[in-house]
Amino acid sequence: MITHLDSVTSQIEDPFILSRYVGFVSVAAVTVYELAVKEIFIDFAKKKNKVFGTFTNAHFDRINGRIKNSDLKNEYIKKFGKKYLIRYQKKLDKEETEHLRNFGTSIESSYANIITWRNEFAHEGKITSTVTYQEVVSSYKTGKKLINCLAETMNR
């Protein structure tokens, strides 16, 4: 989708129209994140036990966008056990340090920004005027690294 939108947005000069694409990408990005989070936890639970997998599937059916990093840590990972929370934080800290060193951007901030921009657009119909289409795409791609840390953590 982003590849297609890149070709479309490169020809748009109207800042208002471009801001709508920022909102659209942020909504789509959070949807992708949410689906990935659900899949990671459900797959993990299914591999542990069939009944546990069924329970987890039902539990995550009602996730409703609660995927901030603090939610991931405190509401989800923590319930699977302290060792997973420690493993997740170590992986994320390592990735964060490397990404900051190599690219000068924060994985955690990028992930949080996408969620903030999505909420502002979806609930209030506004887009921060300082956010560009390129920034939202870059933040989405960088934020996926946090999801990758989660996937690596919740792998048997």
Backbone as a chain_set.jsonl record, in Angstrom:
{"seq": "MITHLDSVTSQIEDPFILSRYVGFVSVAAVTVYELAVKEIFIDFAKKKNKVFGTFTNAHFDRINGRIKNSDLKNEYIKKFGKKYLIRYQKKLDKEETEHLRNFGTSIESSYANIITWRNEFAHEGKITSTVTYQEVVSSYKTGKKLINCLAETMNR", "coords": {"N": [[0.822, -1.179, 0.0], [1.932, 1.238, 0.814], [3.923, 1.608, -1.095], [2.361, 2.069, -3.356], [1.013, 4.409, -2.509], [3.191, 6.129, -2.253], [3.82, 6.69, -4.92], [1.532, 8.046, -5.672], [1.324, 10.233, -3.857], [3.599, 11.669, -4.432], [2.975, 13.314, -6.486], [1.202, 15.151, -5.566], [0.49, 18.413, -4.609], [-0.983, 19.947, -2.906], [-1.154, 20.874, 0.397], [-3.196, 20.289, 2.247], [-4.499, 18.016, 1.187], [-2.342, 16.232, 1.203], [-2.026, 16.038, 3.969], [-4.23, 14.526, 4.635], [-3.492, 12.067, 3.669], [-1.46, 11.505, 5.454], [-2.964, 11.062, 7.75], [-4.472, 8.843, 6.864], [-2.461, 6.889, 6.414], [-1.463, 6.649, 9.016], [-3.68, 5.558, 10.365], [-3.982, 3.132, 8.979], [-1.487, 2.007, 9.564], [-1.555, 1.614, 12.381], [-3.577, -0.232, 12.482], [-2.346, -2.391, 11.206], [-0.274, -2.856, 13.048], [-1.854, -3.561, 15.295], [-3.133, -5.928, 14.406], [-0.874, -7.522, 14.063], [0.106, -7.681, 16.708], [-1.992, -9.07, 17.965], [-1.852, -11.508, 16.522], [0.723, -12.419, 17.208], [0.545, -12.931, 20.02], [-1.599, -14.757, 20.099], [-0.689, -16.881, 18.466], [1.538, -17.656, 19.977], [0.281, -18.568, 22.355], [-1.287, -20.672, 21.35], [0.682, -22.471, 20.6], [1.6, -23.209, 23.046], [-0.595, -24.45, 24.338], [-3.679, -25.906, 23.415], [-6.164, -25.141, 24.589], [-5.382, -22.86, 25.975], [-4.67, -21.316, 23.796], [-7.189, -20.928, 22.598], [-8.482, -19.467, 24.603], [-6.809, -17.171, 24.66], [-7.185, -16.201, 22.093], [-9.887, -15.416, 22.234], [-9.649, -13.455, 24.217], [-7.988, -11.506, 23.0], [-9.593, -10.718, 20.987], [-10.934, -8.538, 21.737], [-9.19, -6.361, 21.805], [-9.11, -3.731, 20.803], [-7.423, -1.476, 19.848], [-5.639, -1.014, 21.931], [-2.625, -0.81, 22.146], [-0.341, 0.526, 22.873], [3.098, 0.868, 23.848], [3.36, 0.693, 26.622], [0.979, -0.637, 27.224], [1.452, -3.072, 25.926], [3.562, -4.059, 27.484], [2.586, -3.959, 30.21], [-0.086, -4.835, 30.225], [-0.197, -7.104, 28.646], [2.291, -8.716, 27.938], [3.399, -9.046, 30.506], [1.518, -10.675, 31.751], [2.075, -13.146, 30.756], [4.29, -13.881, 32.042], [7.114, -12.948, 34.04], [9.649, -13.433, 32.949], [9.318, -13.129, 30.212], [8.71, -10.452, 29.983], [11.105, -9.275, 30.851], [12.834, -10.286, 28.879], [11.713, -9.095, 26.593], [12.108, -6.331, 27.151], [14.912, -6.215, 27.205], [15.542, -6.92, 24.54], [14.262, -4.836, 23.178], [15.579, -2.583, 24.234], [18.182, -3.034, 23.264], [17.771, -2.946, 20.457], [16.769, -0.347, 20.261], [18.975, 1.225, 21.077], [20.858, 0.559, 19.069], [19.475, 1.456, 16.773], [19.154, 4.177, 17.274], [21.848, 4.922, 17.306], [22.66, 4.252, 14.674], [20.764, 5.455, 12.945], [19.675, 7.674, 14.123], [17.084, 7.932, 15.053], [14.334, 7.149, 17.215], [13.013, 4.026, 18.029], [10.954, 3.472, 19.855], [9.765, 6.012, 20.173], [8.949, 6.51, 17.543], [7.057, 4.472, 17.174], [5.194, 5.194, 19.164], [4.47, 7.73, 18.215], [3.092, 7.157, 15.815], [0.795, 5.934, 16.828], [-0.279, 8.053, 18.319], [-0.722, 9.977, 16.254], [-2.588, 8.571, 14.762], [-4.728, 8.362, 16.588], [-5.383, 11.072, 16.956], [-6.227, 11.724, 14.369], [-8.281, 9.829, 13.826], [-10.094, 10.151, 15.967], [-10.377, 12.86, 16.427], [-10.205, 14.091, 14.023], [-8.023, 15.526, 13.148], [-4.728, 16.443, 12.054], [-1.418, 16.718, 13.007], [0.159, 19.592, 12.021], [2.846, 19.665, 11.481], [3.722, 17.211, 10.692], [4.853, 15.216, 8.081], [4.051, 13.351, 5.083], [6.189, 11.648, 4.424], [7.434, 11.447, 6.909], [5.509, 10.084, 8.459], [5.414, 7.63, 7.153], [8.06, 6.781, 7.487], [8.155, 6.64, 10.3], [6.289, 4.614, 10.729], [7.599, 2.402, 9.542], [9.908, 2.29, 11.137], [8.738, 1.899, 13.656], [7.821, -0.682, 13.361], [9.901, -2.244, 14.145], [9.691, -2.442, 16.883], [7.5, -4.131, 17.079], [8.677, -6.365, 15.944], [10.521, -6.994, 17.969], [8.744, -7.79, 19.939], [7.633, -10.047, 18.681], [9.903, -11.711, 18.522], [10.346, -12.075, 21.222], [8.057, -13.431, 22.133], [8.288, -16.062, 21.246], [8.475, -19.476, 21.09]], "CA": [[0.0, 0.0, 0.0], [2.79, 2.425, 0.894], [4.563, 1.78, -2.407], [1.366, 2.713, -4.217], [0.793, 5.779, -2.04], [4.384, 6.926, -2.577], [3.71, 7.177, -6.302], [0.409, 8.984, -5.733], [1.59, 11.456, -3.092], [4.709, 12.439, -5.024], [2.407, 14.238, -7.48], [0.249, 16.04, -4.904], [1.111, 19.626, -4.089], [-1.895, 20.558, -1.938], [-0.81, 20.432, 1.748], [-4.372, 19.716, 2.916], [-4.681, 16.654, 0.663], [-1.234, 15.431, 1.752], [-2.279, 15.782, 5.39], [-5.206, 13.435, 4.712], [-2.717, 10.836, 3.481], [-0.782, 11.273, 6.735], [-3.977, 10.443, 8.6], [-4.8, 7.529, 6.328], [-1.342, 5.978, 6.678], [-1.383, 6.392, 10.461], [-4.774, 4.638, 10.7], [-3.628, 1.816, 8.419], [-0.318, 1.498, 10.287], [-1.97, 1.116, 13.689], [-4.337, -1.457, 12.212], [-1.347, -3.432, 10.947], [0.343, -3.146, 14.342], [-2.827, -4.259, 16.138], [-3.281, -7.296, 13.899], [0.372, -8.243, 14.345], [0.146, -7.949, 18.146], [-2.944, -10.161, 18.202], [-1.32, -12.742, 15.949], [1.885, -12.848, 17.994], [0.112, -13.524, 21.285], [-2.451, -15.922, 19.848], [0.18, -17.972, 17.999], [2.325, -18.097, 21.13], [-0.581, -19.334, 23.255], [-1.682, -21.918, 20.677], [1.824, -23.383, 20.646], [1.715, -23.685, 24.433], [-1.701, -25.336, 24.702], [-4.867, -25.635, 22.589], [-7.15, -24.407, 25.38], [-4.792, -21.545, 26.208], [-4.795, -20.619, 22.519], [-8.592, -20.537, 22.435], [-8.707, -18.384, 25.568], [-6.072, -15.982, 24.221], [-7.879, -15.71, 20.901], [-11.08, -14.701, 22.698], [-9.201, -12.265, 24.958], [-7.453, -10.496, 22.082], [-10.644, -10.287, 20.074], [-11.413, -7.269, 22.262], [-8.015, -5.524, 22.068], [-9.579, -2.373, 20.509], [-6.41, -0.439, 19.72], [-4.816, -0.831, 23.136], [-1.338, -1.402, 21.779], [0.809, 1.359, 23.243], [4.161, 0.044, 24.421], [3.028, 0.442, 28.035], [-0.054, -1.688, 27.216], [2.107, -4.333, 25.58], [4.338, -4.529, 28.633], [1.854, -4.105, 31.466], [-1.372, -5.524, 30.069], [-0.115, -8.347, 27.881], [3.502, -9.518, 28.148], [3.526, -9.313, 31.944], [0.608, -11.776, 32.105], [2.679, -14.402, 30.316], [5.379, -14.176, 32.965], [8.16, -11.929, 34.181], [10.795, -13.705, 32.072], [9.032, -12.58, 28.89], [8.808, -9.001, 30.11], [12.541, -8.969, 30.905], [13.37, -10.585, 27.548], [11.222, -8.048, 25.686], [12.766, -5.062, 27.433], [16.308, -6.332, 26.763], [15.56, -6.865, 23.077], [13.887, -3.492, 22.753], [16.673, -1.667, 24.593], [19.286, -3.265, 22.331], [17.363, -2.412, 19.149], [16.65, 1.103, 20.399], [20.335, 1.774, 21.104], [21.439, 0.406, 17.728], [18.775, 2.298, 15.812], [19.533, 5.563, 17.57], [23.234, 5.11, 16.881], [22.806, 4.131, 13.221], [19.827, 6.253, 12.149], [19.317, 8.898, 14.83], [15.665, 7.982, 15.413], [13.933, 6.238, 18.271], [11.986, 3.034, 17.713], [9.835, 3.66, 20.772], [9.088, 7.276, 19.833], [8.286, 6.335, 16.25], [5.881, 3.645, 17.429], [4.236, 6.016, 19.925], [3.983, 8.808, 17.347], [2.086, 6.61, 14.894], [-0.441, 5.738, 17.594], [-0.796, 9.395, 18.624], [-1.256, 10.573, 15.03], [-3.8, 7.826, 14.406], [-5.802, 8.741, 17.499], [-5.79, 12.445, 16.639], [-6.949, 11.727, 13.093], [-9.491, 9.003, 13.89], [-11.041, 10.601, 16.986], [-10.56, 14.307, 16.417], [-10.176, 14.561, 12.644], [-6.935, 16.482, 12.91], [-3.372, 15.969, 11.82], [-0.42, 17.701, 13.401], [0.585, 20.249, 10.78], [4.287, 19.522, 11.267], [4.022, 15.843, 10.257], [4.76, 15.027, 6.635], [3.777, 11.989, 4.612], [7.431, 10.888, 4.539], [7.672, 11.185, 8.333], [4.593, 9.059, 8.951], [5.86, 6.356, 6.568], [9.307, 6.429, 8.168], [7.81, 6.234, 11.669], [5.642, 3.297, 10.648], [8.629, 1.386, 9.274], [10.758, 2.2, 12.327], [7.922, 1.324, 14.715], [7.685, -2.134, 13.154], [10.991, -2.895, 14.873], [9.16, -2.757, 18.208], [6.675, -5.332, 16.859], [9.624, -7.47, 15.746], [11.029, -7.36, 19.299], [7.658, -8.523, 20.583], [7.544, -11.365, 18.036], [11.06, -12.498, 18.947], [10.161, -12.377, 22.642], [6.967, -14.382, 22.331], [8.56, -17.185, 20.356], [8.903, -20.637, 21.863]], "C": [[0.877, 1.257, 0.0], [3.502, 2.669, -0.434], [3.614, 2.483, -3.369], [1.168, 4.176, -3.802], [1.987, 6.683, -2.302], [4.273, 7.511, -3.979], [2.588, 8.202, -6.441], [0.768, 10.306, -5.062], [2.723, 12.29, -3.678], [4.201, 13.474, -6.026], [1.439, 15.244, -6.869], [0.985, 17.23, -4.313], [0.273, 20.295, -2.999], [-1.597, 20.014, -0.529], [-1.997, 19.787, 2.495], [-4.583, 18.269, 2.478], [-3.578, 15.741, 1.199], [-1.457, 15.113, 3.224], [-3.299, 14.661, 5.571], [-4.509, 12.09, 4.509], [-1.928, 10.501, 4.743], [-1.749, 10.566, 7.686], [-4.309, 9.033, 8.155], [-3.702, 6.514, 6.641], [-1.244, 5.67, 8.169], [-2.483, 5.428, 10.904], [-4.44, 3.228, 10.208], [-2.471, 1.192, 9.193], [-0.712, 0.916, 11.641], [-2.803, -0.152, 13.533], [-3.388, -2.626, 11.974], [-0.666, -3.827, 12.253], [-0.591, -3.982, 15.216], [-3.0, -5.71, 15.695], [-2.04, -8.133, 14.191], [0.46, -8.61, 15.825], [-0.78, -9.116, 18.483], [-2.367, -11.49, 17.737], [-0.154, -13.291, 16.764], [1.438, -13.547, 19.275], [-0.735, -14.776, 21.083], [-1.616, -17.108, 19.379], [1.014, -18.543, 19.14], [1.482, -19.007, 22.029], [-1.001, -20.667, 22.634], [-0.552, -22.942, 20.717], [2.019, -23.958, 22.053], [0.658, -24.748, 24.742], [-2.945, -24.932, 23.898], [-5.9, -24.792, 23.339], [-6.661, -22.985, 25.652], [-4.887, -20.696, 24.942], [-6.207, -20.113, 22.275], [-8.933, -19.372, 23.36], [-8.06, -17.082, 25.086], [-6.726, -15.363, 22.989], [-9.11, -14.896, 21.301], [-10.701, -13.405, 23.422], [-8.759, -11.156, 24.001], [-8.45, -10.073, 21.013], [-11.148, -8.904, 20.48], [-10.262, -6.292, 22.552], [-8.3, -4.037, 21.81], [-8.503, -1.286, 20.559], [-5.543, -0.194, 20.937], [-3.458, -1.494, 22.907], [-0.155, -0.466, 22.033], [1.853, 0.448, 23.869], [3.882, -0.266, 25.892], [1.936, -0.619, 28.145], [0.574, -3.046, 26.917], [2.82, -4.906, 26.792], [3.457, -4.871, 29.823], [0.561, -4.908, 31.357], [-1.244, -6.899, 29.42], [1.103, -9.195, 28.25], [3.625, -9.957, 29.602], [2.669, -10.515, 32.367], [1.134, -13.137, 31.671], [3.865, -14.789, 31.196], [6.474, -13.136, 32.9], [9.323, -12.162, 33.216], [10.571, -13.144, 30.666], [9.127, -11.055, 28.897], [10.272, -8.559, 30.113], [13.169, -9.175, 29.528], [12.976, -9.495, 26.547], [11.978, -6.741, 25.903], [14.229, -5.088, 27.003], [16.418, -6.218, 25.251], [15.266, -5.449, 22.583], [14.985, -2.482, 23.066], [17.84, -1.798, 23.625], [18.964, -2.672, 20.953], [17.306, -0.887, 19.17], [18.034, 1.763, 20.336], [20.975, 1.709, 19.721], [20.789, 1.341, 16.724], [19.089, 3.772, 16.032], [20.941, 5.862, 17.066], [23.344, 5.159, 15.354], [21.94, 5.097, 12.415], [19.376, 7.539, 12.827], [17.845, 9.032, 15.169], [15.349, 6.887, 16.421], [12.818, 5.312, 17.808], [10.75, 3.293, 18.569], [9.067, 4.944, 20.471], [8.346, 7.162, 18.513], [6.996, 5.55, 16.413], [4.794, 4.461, 18.145], [3.644, 7.123, 19.06], [2.893, 8.319, 16.402], [0.753, 6.457, 15.622], [-1.083, 7.086, 17.925], [-1.432, 10.023, 17.394], [-2.544, 9.886, 14.594], [-4.963, 8.262, 15.284], [-6.307, 10.153, 17.223], [-6.628, 12.483, 15.361], [-8.284, 11.005, 13.218], [-10.539, 9.565, 14.855], [-11.337, 12.094, 16.931], [-10.539, 14.895, 15.012], [-9.069, 15.547, 12.346], [-5.602, 15.764, 12.744], [-2.433, 17.083, 12.269], [0.185, 18.288, 12.132], [2.074, 20.077, 10.494], [4.679, 18.136, 10.765], [3.83, 15.734, 8.753], [4.434, 13.57, 6.312], [5.031, 11.12, 4.789], [7.731, 10.531, 5.992], [6.765, 10.082, 8.866], [4.988, 7.686, 8.407], [7.129, 5.879, 7.27], [9.034, 5.952, 9.593], [7.146, 4.875, 11.688], [6.692, 2.2, 10.48], [9.54, 1.203, 10.493], [9.999, 1.546, 13.479], [7.726, -0.175, 14.583], [8.79, -2.894, 13.879], [10.565, -3.245, 16.295], [8.296, -4.027, 18.122], [7.572, -6.551, 16.657], [10.221, -7.934, 17.077], [9.99, -8.182, 20.057], [7.571, -9.931, 20.014], [8.701, -12.279, 18.457], [10.931, -12.919, 20.409], [9.162, -13.503, 22.841], [7.095, -15.55, 21.364], [9.099, -18.323, 21.203], [10.108, -21.272, 21.247]], "O": [[0.601, 2.217, -0.72], [3.664, 3.816, -0.849], [4.017, 3.383, -4.105], [1.158, 5.07, -4.649], [1.817, 7.877, -2.548], [4.592, 8.679, -4.202], [2.691, 9.127, -7.247], [0.543, 11.375, -5.629], [2.792, 13.496, -3.438], [4.924, 14.407, -6.374], [0.91, 16.101, -7.578], [1.979, 17.072, -3.605], [0.785, 21.127, -2.251], [-1.769, 18.819, -0.286], [-1.811, 18.854, 3.276], [-4.819, 17.396, 3.313], [-3.846, 14.609, 1.601], [-1.11, 14.023, 3.678], [-3.24, 13.924, 6.555], [-4.897, 11.09, 5.113], [-1.748, 9.327, 5.063], [-1.386, 9.589, 8.342], [-4.416, 8.127, 8.981], [-3.99, 5.403, 7.083], [-0.966, 4.53, 8.541], [-2.234, 4.563, 11.743], [-4.6, 2.253, 10.942], [-2.47, -0.013, 9.448], [-0.248, -0.164, 12.008], [-2.732, -1.048, 14.375], [-3.607, -3.724, 12.485], [-0.501, -5.015, 12.529], [-0.177, -4.982, 15.803], [-3.01, -6.617, 16.527], [-2.145, -9.312, 14.527], [0.848, -9.729, 16.162], [-0.393, -10.038, 19.202], [-2.392, -12.477, 18.471], [-0.061, -14.499, 16.981], [1.91, -14.643, 19.578], [-0.594, -15.747, 21.826], [-1.818, -18.227, 19.849], [1.177, -19.757, 19.257], [1.925, -20.089, 22.414], [-1.062, -21.681, 23.329], [-0.8, -24.141, 20.851], [2.543, -25.06, 22.216], [0.955, -25.794, 25.32], [-3.219, -23.744, 23.728], [-6.447, -23.838, 22.785], [-7.43, -22.028, 25.569], [-5.153, -19.496, 25.012], [-6.397, -18.993, 21.799], [-9.588, -18.413, 22.953], [-8.69, -16.024, 25.104], [-6.804, -14.14, 22.867], [-9.343, -13.813, 20.766], [-11.362, -12.38, 23.254], [-9.125, -9.995, 24.184], [-8.175, -9.169, 20.224], [-11.722, -8.183, 19.663], [-10.371, -5.476, 23.467], [-7.785, -3.179, 22.526], [-8.673, -0.281, 21.25], [-4.776, 0.768, 20.954], [-3.186, -2.586, 23.406], [0.918, -0.656, 21.46], [1.522, -0.629, 24.366], [4.146, -1.378, 26.35], [1.964, -1.426, 29.074], [0.265, -4.043, 27.572], [2.697, -6.093, 27.093], [3.571, -5.96, 30.386], [0.168, -5.585, 32.306], [-2.095, -7.764, 29.627], [0.954, -10.279, 28.815], [3.923, -11.118, 29.882], [3.063, -11.28, 33.247], [0.682, -14.167, 32.17], [4.38, -15.903, 31.097], [6.73, -12.528, 31.86], [9.917, -11.206, 32.718], [11.523, -12.73, 30.004], [9.574, -10.45, 27.924], [10.632, -7.584, 29.455], [13.945, -8.34, 29.064], [13.801, -9.034, 25.757], [12.435, -6.118, 24.945], [14.738, -4.091, 26.49], [17.281, -5.506, 24.737], [15.936, -4.937, 21.686], [15.284, -1.617, 22.243], [18.423, -0.796, 23.211], [19.791, -1.979, 20.361], [17.736, -0.222, 18.227], [18.226, 2.747, 19.621], [21.563, 2.686, 19.256], [21.479, 1.955, 15.911], [19.269, 4.523, 15.074], [21.195, 6.913, 16.478], [24.043, 6.013, 14.808], [22.33, 5.515, 11.325], [18.766, 8.399, 12.191], [17.39, 10.117, 15.532], [16.006, 5.847, 16.47], [11.808, 5.759, 17.265], [9.631, 3.327, 18.058], [7.836, 4.951, 20.514], [7.231, 7.667, 18.382], [5.962, 5.919, 15.856], [3.623, 4.416, 17.769], [2.454, 7.422, 19.159], [1.883, 8.997, 16.213], [-0.296, 6.813, 15.085], [-2.301, 7.236, 17.82], [-2.546, 10.543, 17.466], [-3.475, 10.535, 14.118], [-6.062, 8.505, 14.786], [-7.512, 10.404, 17.251], [-7.625, 13.201, 15.29], [-9.309, 11.515, 12.766], [-11.738, 9.468, 14.592], [-12.41, 12.54, 17.338], [-10.826, 16.079, 14.833], [-9.164, 16.323, 11.395], [-5.393, 14.65, 13.224], [-2.64, 18.252, 11.942], [0.668, 17.554, 11.27], [2.516, 20.32, 9.371], [5.845, 17.904, 10.445], [2.788, 16.107, 8.216], [4.532, 12.687, 7.164], [4.937, 9.983, 5.253], [8.225, 9.439, 6.276], [7.209, 9.237, 9.644], [4.904, 6.689, 9.123], [7.249, 4.702, 7.608], [9.621, 4.967, 10.04], [7.414, 4.067, 12.577], [6.671, 1.194, 11.191], [9.897, 0.076, 10.836], [10.562, 0.724, 14.201], [7.493, -0.865, 15.576], [8.624, -4.072, 14.193], [11.03, -4.239, 16.853], [8.363, -4.888, 18.999], [7.265, -7.64, 17.14], [10.405, -9.132, 17.289], [10.328, -9.154, 20.734], [7.449, -10.9, 20.763], [8.504, -13.466, 18.714], [11.366, -14.008, 20.783], [9.397, -14.42, 23.628], [6.118, -15.967, 20.743], [10.066, -18.153, 21.945], [10.613, -22.269, 21.763]]}, "num_chains": 1, "name": "protein.A"}
